Amino acid sequence: MYKIALFRGDGIGPEVAEQAVKVIRKVGEISHVVFDLSEALLGGASIDEYERPVTPEALALARNSDAVLIGAVGGPQWDNLETSMRPESGLLELRRSLETYANLRPVHVFPSLENHSTLKEEVIRGLDFLIVRELTGGIYFGTPRGIQKLTEGVERGVNTEVYTTPQIERIAHRAFSFARKRRRKVTSVDKANILESSQLWRKVVTRVHRQYQDVTLDYRYVDDCAMQLVRNPKQFDVIVTTNLFGDILSDESAMLTGSIGMLPSASLGDRHAIYEPVHGSAPDITGKDMANPIAAILSVAMMMEYSFHLLDVAKSIEDAVSRTLAEGYRTADIDGGGAKRVSCSVMGDLIQSRIGL
Ligand code: IPM
Ligand code: MN
């Protein structure tokens, strides 16, 4: 039996999480593995109920589970609160408290969506790379931080990009290990021409690489990488980078696949794991049953693989997604004008019913 903590969150979070739950129930039925789901509030939902974006009880639930699944957090109604009270802080607190430092964002183009990207088909056909984003350090967590008043009408906003040797070592080990299961190429992305924290990053990644001589390592500055991602994304196998750079590059990469609604993620630590779609809470389409649940469903596939080592189950979920897309079913974000436009919940039903081991 596996214990899963579920945080549906805000906006379209509950809508896509519900489709992920359908998939978990289905794989439970056919694989005879028991998945025990417990729920708690996160983000705006938690603020409304408890006046804080995550409670100690919710953190404890997550810590005592075998895996955590999140829908999405955030929304305009909570945007004017101070940083520590915003929905996003709940998510960051959860990541920090579980020390899920390695965020995997696989960028994979399904054959039936090859003509859907805004880029030319030949640029993205067969695209498949992995972003390994450091998730519990860097400027997201560095101190000093804050806004200070200097003089009347003049304030100073400060954040700090900071990385220590152990933080870089552990993410580098993860990146090289994943590369060994892929095409054995790691690109480390930094801004070492300007930032000392990046110079240390590069030095430590280079040192860790000595233990992985069967993997090739190259480096790119983040601005160059952003350009290469739209110029020739197929050159990449594994990209390892900092928290902030990974956040930005993964949204850019998501669009290569046709829609940010397609990208799942796994955040792995040494003891815990969090699974969540890369997309946000999409307030503009909330409550309309039109979100794309595929990122959330593929996040469940990642959970089956990385937390439970149920590789066949993971594969059966991915195959079901692939088949549903190949049959022409599309949510609004990936709709090319075909006749098979479906809602979020119908997409969830279609995928769920195509899962068979
Ligand atoms: C992501 C999101 C989060 C991040 C936000 C919601 C805090 O954009 O997971 O990419 O910046 O990490
Ligand atoms: Mn992001």
mmCIF file of C-alpha atoms and ligand atoms in Angstrom:
data_model
loop_
_atom_site.group_PDB
_atom_site.id
_atom_site.type_symbol
_atom_site.label_atom_id
_atom_site.label_comp_id
_atom_site.label_asym_id
_atom_site.label_seq_id
_atom_site.Cartn_x
_atom_site.Cartn_y
_atom_site.Cartn_z
ATOM 1 C CA MET A 1 0.000 0.000 0.000
ATOM 2 C CA TYR A 2 1.221 3.463 -0.869
ATOM 3 C CA LYS A 3 0.136 6.663 0.850
ATOM 4 C CA ILE A 4 -0.388 9.635 -1.443
ATOM 5 C CA ALA A 5 -0.960 13.165 -0.099
ATOM 6 C CA LEU A 6 -3.135 15.177 -2.465
ATOM 7 C CA PHE A 7 -3.194 18.973 -2.635
ATOM 8 C CA ARG A 8 -5.700 20.053 -5.254
ATOM 9 C CA GLY A 9 -4.820 23.716 -4.734
ATOM 10 C CA ASP A 10 -6.363 26.659 -6.584
ATOM 11 C CA GLY A 11 -7.760 27.675 -9.962
ATOM 12 C CA ILE A 12 -7.698 24.771 -12.408
ATOM 13 C CA GLY A 13 -5.709 22.769 -9.813
ATOM 14 C CA PRO A 14 -8.782 20.897 -8.498
ATOM 15 C CA GLU A 15 -10.049 20.246 -12.041
ATOM 16 C CA VAL A 16 -6.824 18.652 -13.300
ATOM 17 C CA ALA A 17 -6.168 16.905 -9.962
ATOM 18 C CA GLU A 18 -9.561 15.190 -10.254
ATOM 19 C CA GLN A 19 -8.484 13.638 -13.580
ATOM 20 C CA ALA A 20 -5.217 12.506 -11.994
ATOM 21 C CA VAL A 21 -7.251 10.868 -9.214
ATOM 22 C CA LYS A 22 -9.319 8.974 -11.815
ATOM 23 C CA VAL A 23 -6.068 7.617 -13.224
ATOM 24 C CA ILE A 24 -4.737 6.624 -9.789
ATOM 25 C CA ARG A 25 -7.989 4.766 -9.038
ATOM 26 C CA LYS A 26 -7.858 2.987 -12.382
ATOM 27 C CA VAL A 27 -4.262 1.814 -12.026
ATOM 28 C CA GLY A 28 -5.058 0.733 -8.467
ATOM 29 C CA GLU A 29 -7.876 -1.475 -9.787
ATOM 30 C CA ILE A 30 -5.890 -3.149 -12.500
ATOM 31 C CA SER A 31 -2.525 -3.453 -10.763
ATOM 32 C CA HIS A 32 -3.934 -4.557 -7.391
ATOM 33 C CA VAL A 33 -1.728 -2.031 -5.630
ATOM 34 C CA VAL A 34 -3.571 -0.034 -2.979
ATOM 35 C CA PHE A 35 -3.164 3.742 -3.219
ATOM 36 C CA ASP A 36 -4.380 5.467 -0.105
ATOM 37 C CA LEU A 37 -5.206 9.131 -0.855
ATOM 38 C CA SER A 38 -5.362 11.784 1.884
ATOM 39 C CA GLU A 39 -6.061 15.423 1.172
ATOM 40 C CA ALA A 40 -5.044 18.757 2.628
ATOM 41 C CA LEU A 41 -5.248 22.383 1.545
ATOM 42 C CA LEU A 42 -2.421 24.318 -0.087
ATOM 43 C CA GLY A 43 -2.036 27.830 -1.444
ATOM 44 C CA GLY A 44 -5.032 30.142 -1.685
ATOM 45 C CA ALA A 45 -7.388 27.398 -0.522
ATOM 46 C CA SER A 46 -5.373 27.138 2.692
ATOM 47 C CA ILE A 47 -5.191 30.928 3.101
ATOM 48 C CA ASP A 48 -8.985 31.187 2.895
ATOM 49 C CA GLU A 49 -9.472 28.465 5.486
ATOM 50 C CA TYR A 50 -6.509 28.919 7.867
ATOM 51 C CA GLU A 51 -5.033 32.328 7.004
ATOM 52 C CA ARG A 52 -1.749 30.774 5.922
ATOM 53 C CA PRO A 53 -0.681 29.149 2.626
ATOM 54 C CA VAL A 54 0.276 25.868 4.278
ATOM 55 C CA THR A 55 -0.279 24.558 7.819
ATOM 56 C CA PRO A 56 2.077 22.438 9.939
ATOM 57 C CA GLU A 57 -0.541 19.668 9.728
ATOM 58 C CA ALA A 58 -0.491 19.761 5.929
ATOM 59 C CA LEU A 59 3.319 19.620 5.942
ATOM 60 C CA ALA A 60 3.196 16.663 8.320
ATOM 61 C CA LEU A 61 0.706 14.862 6.080
ATOM 62 C CA ALA A 62 3.078 15.348 3.143
ATOM 63 C CA ARG A 63 6.085 14.173 5.136
ATOM 64 C CA ASN A 64 4.266 11.041 6.287
ATOM 65 C CA SER A 65 3.194 10.047 2.766
ATOM 66 C CA ASP A 66 5.066 8.034 0.157
ATOM 67 C CA ALA A 67 4.394 10.675 -2.495
ATOM 68 C CA VAL A 68 2.742 14.073 -2.850
ATOM 69 C CA LEU A 69 0.534 15.160 -5.750
ATOM 70 C CA ILE A 70 -0.297 18.828 -6.365
ATOM 71 C CA GLY A 71 -2.784 20.451 -8.771
ATOM 72 C CA ALA A 72 -1.714 24.109 -8.970
ATOM 73 C CA VAL A 73 -1.601 27.091 -6.630
ATOM 74 C CA GLY A 74 -2.167 30.842 -6.873
ATOM 75 C CA GLY A 75 -4.695 33.337 -8.154
ATOM 76 C CA PRO A 76 -5.294 37.078 -8.501
ATOM 77 C CA GLN A 77 -7.372 37.310 -5.310
ATOM 78 C CA TRP A 78 -4.253 36.555 -3.230
ATOM 79 C CA ASP A 79 -1.762 38.615 -5.257
ATOM 80 C CA ASN A 80 -1.634 41.603 -2.941
ATOM 81 C CA LEU A 81 -0.652 39.742 0.192
ATOM 82 C CA GLU A 82 2.913 39.992 1.468
ATOM 83 C CA THR A 83 5.300 37.329 0.085
ATOM 84 C CA SER A 84 5.163 34.920 3.011
ATOM 85 C CA MET A 85 1.359 34.930 2.928
ATOM 86 C CA ARG A 86 0.986 34.310 -0.808
ATOM 87 C CA PRO A 87 -0.155 30.924 -2.164
ATOM 88 C CA GLU A 88 3.236 30.377 -3.849
ATOM 89 C CA SER A 89 4.969 30.516 -0.449
ATOM 90 C CA GLY A 90 2.978 27.468 0.604
ATOM 91 C CA LEU A 91 4.355 25.552 -2.343
ATOM 92 C CA LEU A 92 7.915 26.730 -1.651
ATOM 93 C CA GLU A 93 7.543 25.790 2.009
ATOM 94 C CA LEU A 94 6.403 22.319 1.008
ATOM 95 C CA ARG A 95 9.357 21.896 -1.384
ATOM 96 C CA ARG A 96 11.788 23.130 1.240
ATOM 97 C CA SER A 97 10.329 21.130 4.086
ATOM 98 C CA LEU A 98 10.474 17.873 2.064
ATOM 99 C CA GLU A 99 13.887 18.871 0.623
ATOM 100 C CA THR A 100 12.852 17.873 -2.872
ATOM 101 C CA TYR A 101 15.859 19.491 -4.472
ATOM 102 C CA ALA A 102 15.852 17.792 -7.889
ATOM 103 C CA ASN A 103 13.016 18.912 -10.117
ATOM 104 C CA LEU A 104 12.699 16.799 -13.280
ATOM 105 C CA ARG A 105 10.817 18.323 -16.176
ATOM 106 C CA PRO A 106 10.807 15.982 -19.175
ATOM 107 C CA VAL A 107 10.155 17.768 -22.452
ATOM 108 C CA HIS A 108 8.673 15.256 -24.823
ATOM 109 C CA VAL A 109 6.701 15.850 -27.998
ATOM 110 C CA PHE A 110 3.950 13.331 -28.708
ATOM 111 C CA PRO A 111 3.945 12.306 -32.411
ATOM 112 C CA SER A 112 0.345 13.449 -32.869
ATOM 113 C CA LEU A 113 1.225 16.958 -31.635
ATOM 114 C CA GLU A 114 4.310 17.441 -33.801
ATOM 115 C CA ASN A 115 2.459 19.848 -36.035
ATOM 116 C CA HIS A 116 0.986 21.781 -33.153
ATOM 117 C CA SER A 117 4.001 23.728 -31.895
ATOM 118 C CA THR A 118 4.509 27.329 -32.947
ATOM 119 C CA LEU A 119 7.925 26.150 -34.171
ATOM 120 C CA LYS A 120 8.464 24.302 -37.439
ATOM 121 C CA GLU A 121 7.657 20.609 -37.372
ATOM 122 C CA GLU A 122 11.201 19.550 -38.337
ATOM 123 C CA VAL A 123 12.630 21.511 -35.388
ATOM 124 C CA ILE A 124 10.579 19.662 -32.800
ATOM 125 C CA ARG A 125 9.794 16.241 -34.345
ATOM 126 C CA GLY A 126 11.004 13.513 -31.964
ATOM 127 C CA LEU A 127 12.093 16.070 -29.360
ATOM 128 C CA ASP A 128 12.933 14.538 -26.003
ATOM 129 C CA PHE A 129 15.083 16.130 -23.322
ATOM 130 C CA LEU A 130 15.058 16.487 -19.561
ATOM 131 C CA ILE A 131 15.414 19.629 -17.488
ATOM 132 C CA VAL A 132 16.913 18.993 -14.048
ATOM 133 C CA ARG A 133 16.133 22.147 -12.101
ATOM 134 C CA GLU A 134 17.579 22.762 -8.640
ATOM 135 C CA LEU A 135 14.488 23.394 -6.525
ATOM 136 C CA THR A 136 15.303 24.189 -2.912
ATOM 137 C CA GLY A 137 18.077 26.760 -3.207
ATOM 138 C CA GLY A 138 19.167 29.772 -5.200
ATOM 139 C CA ILE A 139 17.439 33.129 -5.297
ATOM 140 C CA TYR A 140 14.084 31.593 -4.336
ATOM 141 C CA PHE A 141 15.363 30.978 -0.812
ATOM 142 C CA GLY A 142 18.524 33.080 -0.447
ATOM 143 C CA THR A 143 18.903 35.736 2.225
ATOM 144 C CA PRO A 144 19.091 38.685 2.687
ATOM 145 C CA ARG A 145 15.780 39.352 1.022
ATOM 146 C CA GLY A 146 13.043 41.929 1.382
ATOM 147 C CA ILE A 147 12.063 45.511 0.674
ATOM 148 C CA GLN A 148 13.566 48.198 2.876
ATOM 149 C CA LYS A 149 12.679 51.847 3.031
ATOM 150 C CA LEU A 150 15.767 53.968 2.403
ATOM 151 C CA THR A 151 14.407 57.492 2.507
ATOM 152 C CA GLU A 152 11.020 59.060 1.904
ATOM 153 C CA GLY A 153 9.719 57.610 -1.368
ATOM 154 C CA VAL A 154 12.813 55.484 -1.996
ATOM 155 C CA GLU A 155 12.827 51.761 -1.293
ATOM 156 C CA ARG A 156 15.319 48.992 -1.962
ATOM 157 C CA GLY A 157 14.299 45.482 -3.042
ATOM 158 C CA VAL A 158 16.812 42.692 -2.408
ATOM 159 C CA ASN A 159 17.094 39.001 -3.216
ATOM 160 C CA THR A 160 20.151 36.796 -3.042
ATOM 161 C CA GLU A 161 21.307 34.093 -5.425
ATOM 162 C CA VAL A 162 23.277 31.672 -3.292
ATOM 163 C CA TYR A 163 24.522 28.109 -3.755
ATOM 164 C CA THR A 164 26.795 25.998 -1.577
ATOM 165 C CA THR A 165 29.063 23.164 -2.722
ATOM 166 C CA PRO A 166 26.843 20.350 -1.306
ATOM 167 C CA GLN A 167 23.737 21.817 -2.968
ATOM 168 C CA ILE A 168 25.462 21.844 -6.356
ATOM 169 C CA GLU A 169 27.036 18.423 -5.871
ATOM 170 C CA ARG A 170 23.779 16.640 -5.172
ATOM 171 C CA ILE A 171 21.921 18.139 -8.137
ATOM 172 C CA ALA A 172 24.895 17.432 -10.413
ATOM 173 C CA HIS A 173 24.949 13.773 -9.312
ATOM 174 C CA ARG A 174 21.257 13.505 -10.124
ATOM 175 C CA ALA A 175 21.736 15.055 -13.569
ATOM 176 C CA PHE A 176 24.643 12.782 -14.507
ATOM 177 C CA SER A 177 22.802 9.705 -13.213
ATOM 178 C CA PHE A 178 19.730 10.502 -15.295
ATOM 179 C CA ALA A 179 21.921 11.159 -18.332
ATOM 180 C CA ARG A 180 23.299 7.620 -17.991
ATOM 181 C CA LYS A 181 19.799 6.278 -18.570
ATOM 182 C CA ARG A 182 19.390 8.529 -21.613
ATOM 183 C CA ARG A 183 21.763 9.776 -24.321
ATOM 184 C CA ARG A 184 24.631 10.516 -21.910
ATOM 185 C CA LYS A 185 24.914 14.238 -22.448
ATOM 186 C CA VAL A 186 24.571 16.951 -19.803
ATOM 187 C CA THR A 187 24.432 20.676 -20.492
ATOM 188 C CA SER A 188 25.015 22.802 -17.407
ATOM 189 C CA VAL A 189 23.334 26.191 -17.688
ATOM 190 C CA ASP A 190 24.547 29.206 -15.703
ATOM 191 C CA LYS A 191 25.580 32.842 -15.968
ATOM 192 C CA ALA A 192 29.212 32.301 -15.028
ATOM 193 C CA ASN A 193 30.361 35.302 -17.072
ATOM 194 C CA ILE A 194 28.656 37.564 -14.521
ATOM 195 C CA LEU A 195 27.705 35.735 -11.312
ATOM 196 C CA GLU A 196 30.067 34.258 -8.730
ATOM 197 C CA SER A 197 27.383 31.797 -7.654
ATOM 198 C CA SER A 198 27.420 30.527 -11.250
ATOM 199 C CA GLN A 199 31.215 30.298 -11.252
ATOM 200 C CA LEU A 200 31.025 28.011 -8.238
ATOM 201 C CA TRP A 201 28.200 26.079 -9.899
ATOM 202 C CA ARG A 202 30.351 25.443 -12.970
ATOM 203 C CA LYS A 203 33.405 24.467 -10.927
ATOM 204 C CA VAL A 204 31.492 21.948 -8.816
ATOM 205 C CA VAL A 205 29.594 20.448 -11.785
ATOM 206 C CA THR A 206 32.936 20.009 -13.568
ATOM 207 C CA ARG A 207 34.387 18.233 -10.529
ATOM 208 C CA VAL A 208 31.393 15.902 -10.082
ATOM 209 C CA HIS A 209 31.616 15.067 -13.789
ATOM 210 C CA ARG A 210 34.940 13.276 -13.178
ATOM 211 C CA GLN A 211 32.919 10.422 -11.685
ATOM 212 C CA TYR A 212 30.846 10.166 -14.864
ATOM 213 C CA GLN A 213 33.386 10.007 -17.667
ATOM 214 C CA ASP A 214 30.950 8.067 -19.866
ATOM 215 C CA VAL A 215 28.703 11.164 -19.934
ATOM 216 C CA THR A 216 29.663 14.253 -21.951
ATOM 217 C CA LEU A 217 29.339 17.642 -20.282
ATOM 218 C CA ASP A 218 29.054 21.025 -21.912
ATOM 219 C CA TYR A 219 28.124 24.456 -20.594
ATOM 220 C CA ARG A 220 25.917 27.267 -21.813
ATOM 221 C CA TYR A 221 25.113 30.671 -20.473
ATOM 222 C CA VAL A 222 21.422 30.946 -19.760
ATOM 223 C CA ASP A 223 20.778 33.618 -22.407
ATOM 224 C CA ASP A 224 22.434 31.441 -25.040
ATOM 225 C CA CYS A 225 20.475 28.405 -23.824
ATOM 226 C CA ALA A 226 17.192 30.306 -24.145
ATOM 227 C CA MET A 227 18.114 31.017 -27.757
ATOM 228 C CA GLN A 228 19.290 27.458 -28.508
ATOM 229 C CA LEU A 229 15.999 26.067 -27.193
ATOM 230 C CA VAL A 230 14.102 27.698 -30.038
ATOM 231 C CA ARG A 231 16.918 27.429 -32.605
ATOM 232 C CA ASN A 232 17.759 23.734 -32.273
ATOM 233 C CA PRO A 233 16.247 22.108 -29.174
ATOM 234 C CA LYS A 234 17.163 18.578 -30.288
ATOM 235 C CA GLN A 235 20.806 19.225 -29.315
ATOM 236 C CA PHE A 236 19.847 18.798 -25.641
ATOM 237 C CA ASP A 237 19.621 15.593 -23.621
ATOM 238 C CA VAL A 238 19.830 16.675 -19.962
ATOM 239 C CA ILE A 239 19.908 20.333 -18.937
ATOM 240 C CA VAL A 240 20.972 20.945 -15.335
ATOM 241 C CA THR A 241 20.449 24.406 -13.940
ATOM 242 C CA THR A 242 19.549 26.635 -11.008
ATOM 243 C CA ASN A 243 16.126 27.228 -9.515
ATOM 244 C CA LEU A 244 15.360 30.521 -11.273
ATOM 245 C CA PHE A 245 16.924 29.643 -14.636
ATOM 246 C CA GLY A 246 15.128 26.290 -14.585
ATOM 247 C CA ASP A 247 11.820 27.982 -13.865
ATOM 248 C CA ILE A 248 12.183 30.232 -16.894
ATOM 249 C CA LEU A 249 13.662 27.689 -19.313
ATOM 250 C CA SER A 250 11.012 25.105 -18.467
ATOM 251 C CA ASP A 251 8.146 27.408 -19.456
ATOM 252 C CA GLU A 252 9.949 28.130 -22.708
ATOM 253 C CA SER A 253 10.527 24.405 -23.248
ATOM 254 C CA ALA A 254 6.906 23.584 -22.491
ATOM 255 C CA MET A 255 5.837 25.565 -25.522
ATOM 256 C CA LEU A 256 8.006 23.369 -27.742
ATOM 257 C CA THR A 257 5.637 20.516 -26.895
ATOM 258 C CA GLY A 258 2.647 22.504 -28.105
ATOM 259 C CA SER A 259 1.253 23.636 -24.769
ATOM 260 C CA ILE A 260 2.310 24.196 -21.190
ATOM 261 C CA GLY A 261 -0.648 21.947 -20.385
ATOM 262 C CA MET A 262 1.443 18.961 -21.479
ATOM 263 C CA LEU A 263 4.422 19.168 -19.097
ATOM 264 C CA PRO A 264 4.581 17.054 -15.917
ATOM 265 C CA SER A 265 7.199 17.247 -13.201
ATOM 266 C CA ALA A 266 8.718 15.217 -10.401
ATOM 267 C CA SER A 267 10.592 16.838 -7.528
ATOM 268 C CA LEU A 268 12.842 14.326 -5.835
ATOM 269 C CA GLY A 269 14.716 14.535 -2.581
ATOM 270 C CA ASP A 270 16.584 11.848 -0.706
ATOM 271 C CA ARG A 271 13.463 10.884 1.262
ATOM 272 C CA HIS A 272 10.429 12.553 -0.320
ATOM 273 C CA ALA A 273 8.907 13.295 -3.706
ATOM 274 C CA ILE A 274 6.384 15.789 -5.045
ATOM 275 C CA TYR A 275 4.602 15.458 -8.396
ATOM 276 C CA GLU A 276 2.914 18.403 -10.075
ATOM 277 C CA PRO A 277 2.124 19.778 -13.505
ATOM 278 C CA VAL A 278 4.471 22.570 -14.622
ATOM 279 C CA HIS A 279 1.560 24.869 -15.484
ATOM 280 C CA GLY A 280 -0.028 27.330 -13.070
ATOM 281 C CA SER A 281 -3.564 27.792 -11.795
ATOM 282 C CA ALA A 282 -4.855 29.523 -14.980
ATOM 283 C CA PRO A 283 -7.486 31.791 -13.374
ATOM 284 C CA ASP A 284 -8.807 32.804 -16.810
ATOM 285 C CA ILE A 285 -10.166 29.316 -17.535
ATOM 286 C CA THR A 286 -10.968 28.214 -13.985
ATOM 287 C CA GLY A 287 -14.333 26.531 -13.449
ATOM 288 C CA LYS A 288 -14.943 26.084 -17.192
ATOM 289 C CA ASP A 289 -13.873 22.437 -17.359
ATOM 290 C CA MET A 290 -11.566 23.275 -20.243
ATOM 291 C CA ALA A 291 -8.065 22.866 -18.780
ATOM 292 C CA ASN A 292 -5.687 20.246 -20.133
ATOM 293 C CA PRO A 293 -5.310 17.456 -17.525
ATOM 294 C CA ILE A 294 -2.466 15.711 -19.384
ATOM 295 C CA ALA A 295 0.352 17.369 -17.394
ATOM 296 C CA ALA A 296 -1.302 16.251 -14.138
ATOM 297 C CA ILE A 297 -1.909 12.731 -15.499
ATOM 298 C CA LEU A 298 1.669 12.408 -16.744
ATOM 299 C CA SER A 299 2.808 13.562 -13.294
ATOM 300 C CA VAL A 300 1.019 10.480 -11.926
ATOM 301 C CA ALA A 301 2.980 8.365 -14.424
ATOM 302 C CA MET A 302 6.194 9.898 -13.058
ATOM 303 C CA MET A 303 5.031 9.076 -9.518
ATOM 304 C CA MET A 304 4.476 5.442 -10.484
ATOM 305 C CA GLU A 305 7.972 5.301 -11.950
ATOM 306 C CA TYR A 306 10.062 7.259 -9.447
ATOM 307 C CA SER A 307 8.294 6.712 -6.126
ATOM 308 C CA PHE A 308 6.779 3.258 -6.558
ATOM 309 C CA HIS A 309 9.030 1.726 -9.246
ATOM 310 C CA LEU A 310 5.933 0.515 -11.099
ATOM 311 C CA LEU A 311 7.438 0.934 -14.551
ATOM 312 C CA ASP A 312 4.715 -0.984 -16.381
ATOM 313 C CA VAL A 313 2.041 1.120 -14.744
ATOM 314 C CA ALA A 314 3.862 4.323 -15.697
ATOM 315 C CA LYS A 315 4.184 3.100 -19.257
ATOM 316 C CA SER A 316 0.509 2.163 -19.444
ATOM 317 C CA ILE A 317 -0.479 5.700 -18.420
ATOM 318 C CA GLU A 318 1.834 7.260 -21.007
ATOM 319 C CA ASP A 319 0.537 4.895 -23.671
ATOM 320 C CA ALA A 320 -3.045 5.803 -22.812
ATOM 321 C CA VAL A 321 -2.232 9.513 -23.201
ATOM 322 C CA SER A 322 -0.470 8.840 -26.471
ATOM 323 C CA ARG A 323 -3.365 6.764 -27.821
ATOM 324 C CA THR A 324 -5.986 9.319 -26.809
ATOM 325 C CA LEU A 325 -4.047 12.044 -28.609
ATOM 326 C CA ALA A 326 -3.484 9.826 -31.643
ATOM 327 C CA GLU A 327 -7.240 9.279 -31.851
ATOM 328 C CA GLY A 328 -7.556 13.032 -32.252
ATOM 329 C CA TYR A 329 -9.007 14.099 -28.899
ATOM 330 C CA ARG A 330 -7.890 17.590 -27.890
ATOM 331 C CA THR A 331 -8.473 20.042 -25.068
ATOM 332 C CA ALA A 332 -8.741 23.715 -26.041
ATOM 333 C CA ASP A 333 -5.029 24.521 -25.614
ATOM 334 C CA ILE A 334 -3.917 21.864 -28.120
ATOM 335 C CA ASP A 335 -6.921 22.063 -30.422
ATOM 336 C CA GLY A 336 -5.907 22.552 -34.032
ATOM 337 C CA GLY A 337 -9.498 23.015 -35.169
ATOM 338 C CA GLY A 338 -10.344 19.311 -35.446
ATOM 339 C CA ALA A 339 -13.736 17.913 -34.523
ATOM 340 C CA LYS A 340 -12.735 16.074 -31.349
ATOM 341 C CA ARG A 341 -12.515 18.945 -28.898
ATOM 342 C CA VAL A 342 -13.194 17.684 -25.382
ATOM 343 C CA SER A 343 -13.433 19.104 -21.865
ATOM 344 C CA CYS A 344 -10.979 18.514 -19.058
ATOM 345 C CA SER A 345 -13.165 15.861 -17.435
ATOM 346 C CA VAL A 346 -13.886 14.045 -20.703
ATOM 347 C CA MET A 347 -10.164 13.998 -21.511
ATOM 348 C CA GLY A 348 -9.622 12.448 -18.067
ATOM 349 C CA ASP A 349 -12.301 9.804 -18.744
ATOM 350 C CA LEU A 350 -10.896 8.987 -22.185
ATOM 351 C CA ILE A 351 -7.358 8.520 -20.898
ATOM 352 C CA GLN A 352 -8.480 6.563 -17.853
ATOM 353 C CA SER A 353 -10.532 4.168 -19.972
ATOM 354 C CA ARG A 354 -7.533 3.506 -22.252
ATOM 355 C CA ILE A 355 -5.273 2.378 -19.451
ATOM 356 C CA GLY A 356 -4.778 -1.373 -19.571
ATOM 357 C CA LEU A 357 -1.855 -3.431 -18.445
HETATM 358 C C1 IPM B 1 6.781 26.361 -11.111
HETATM 359 C C2 IPM B 1 6.003 27.547 -10.654
HETATM 360 C C3 IPM B 1 6.419 27.908 -9.241
HETATM 361 C C4 IPM B 1 7.896 28.249 -9.272
HETATM 362 C C5 IPM B 1 5.612 29.013 -8.562
HETATM 363 C C6 IPM B 1 4.133 28.739 -8.592
HETATM 364 C C7 IPM B 1 6.084 29.242 -7.149
HETATM 365 O O1 IPM B 1 6.157 28.610 -11.532
HETATM 366 O O2 IPM B 1 6.668 25.301 -10.471
HETATM 367 O O3 IPM B 1 7.496 26.457 -12.117
HETATM 368 O O4 IPM B 1 8.277 29.387 -9.580
HETATM 369 O O5 IPM B 1 8.701 27.363 -8.963
HETATM 370 MN MN MN B 2 7.319 28.145 -13.308
#
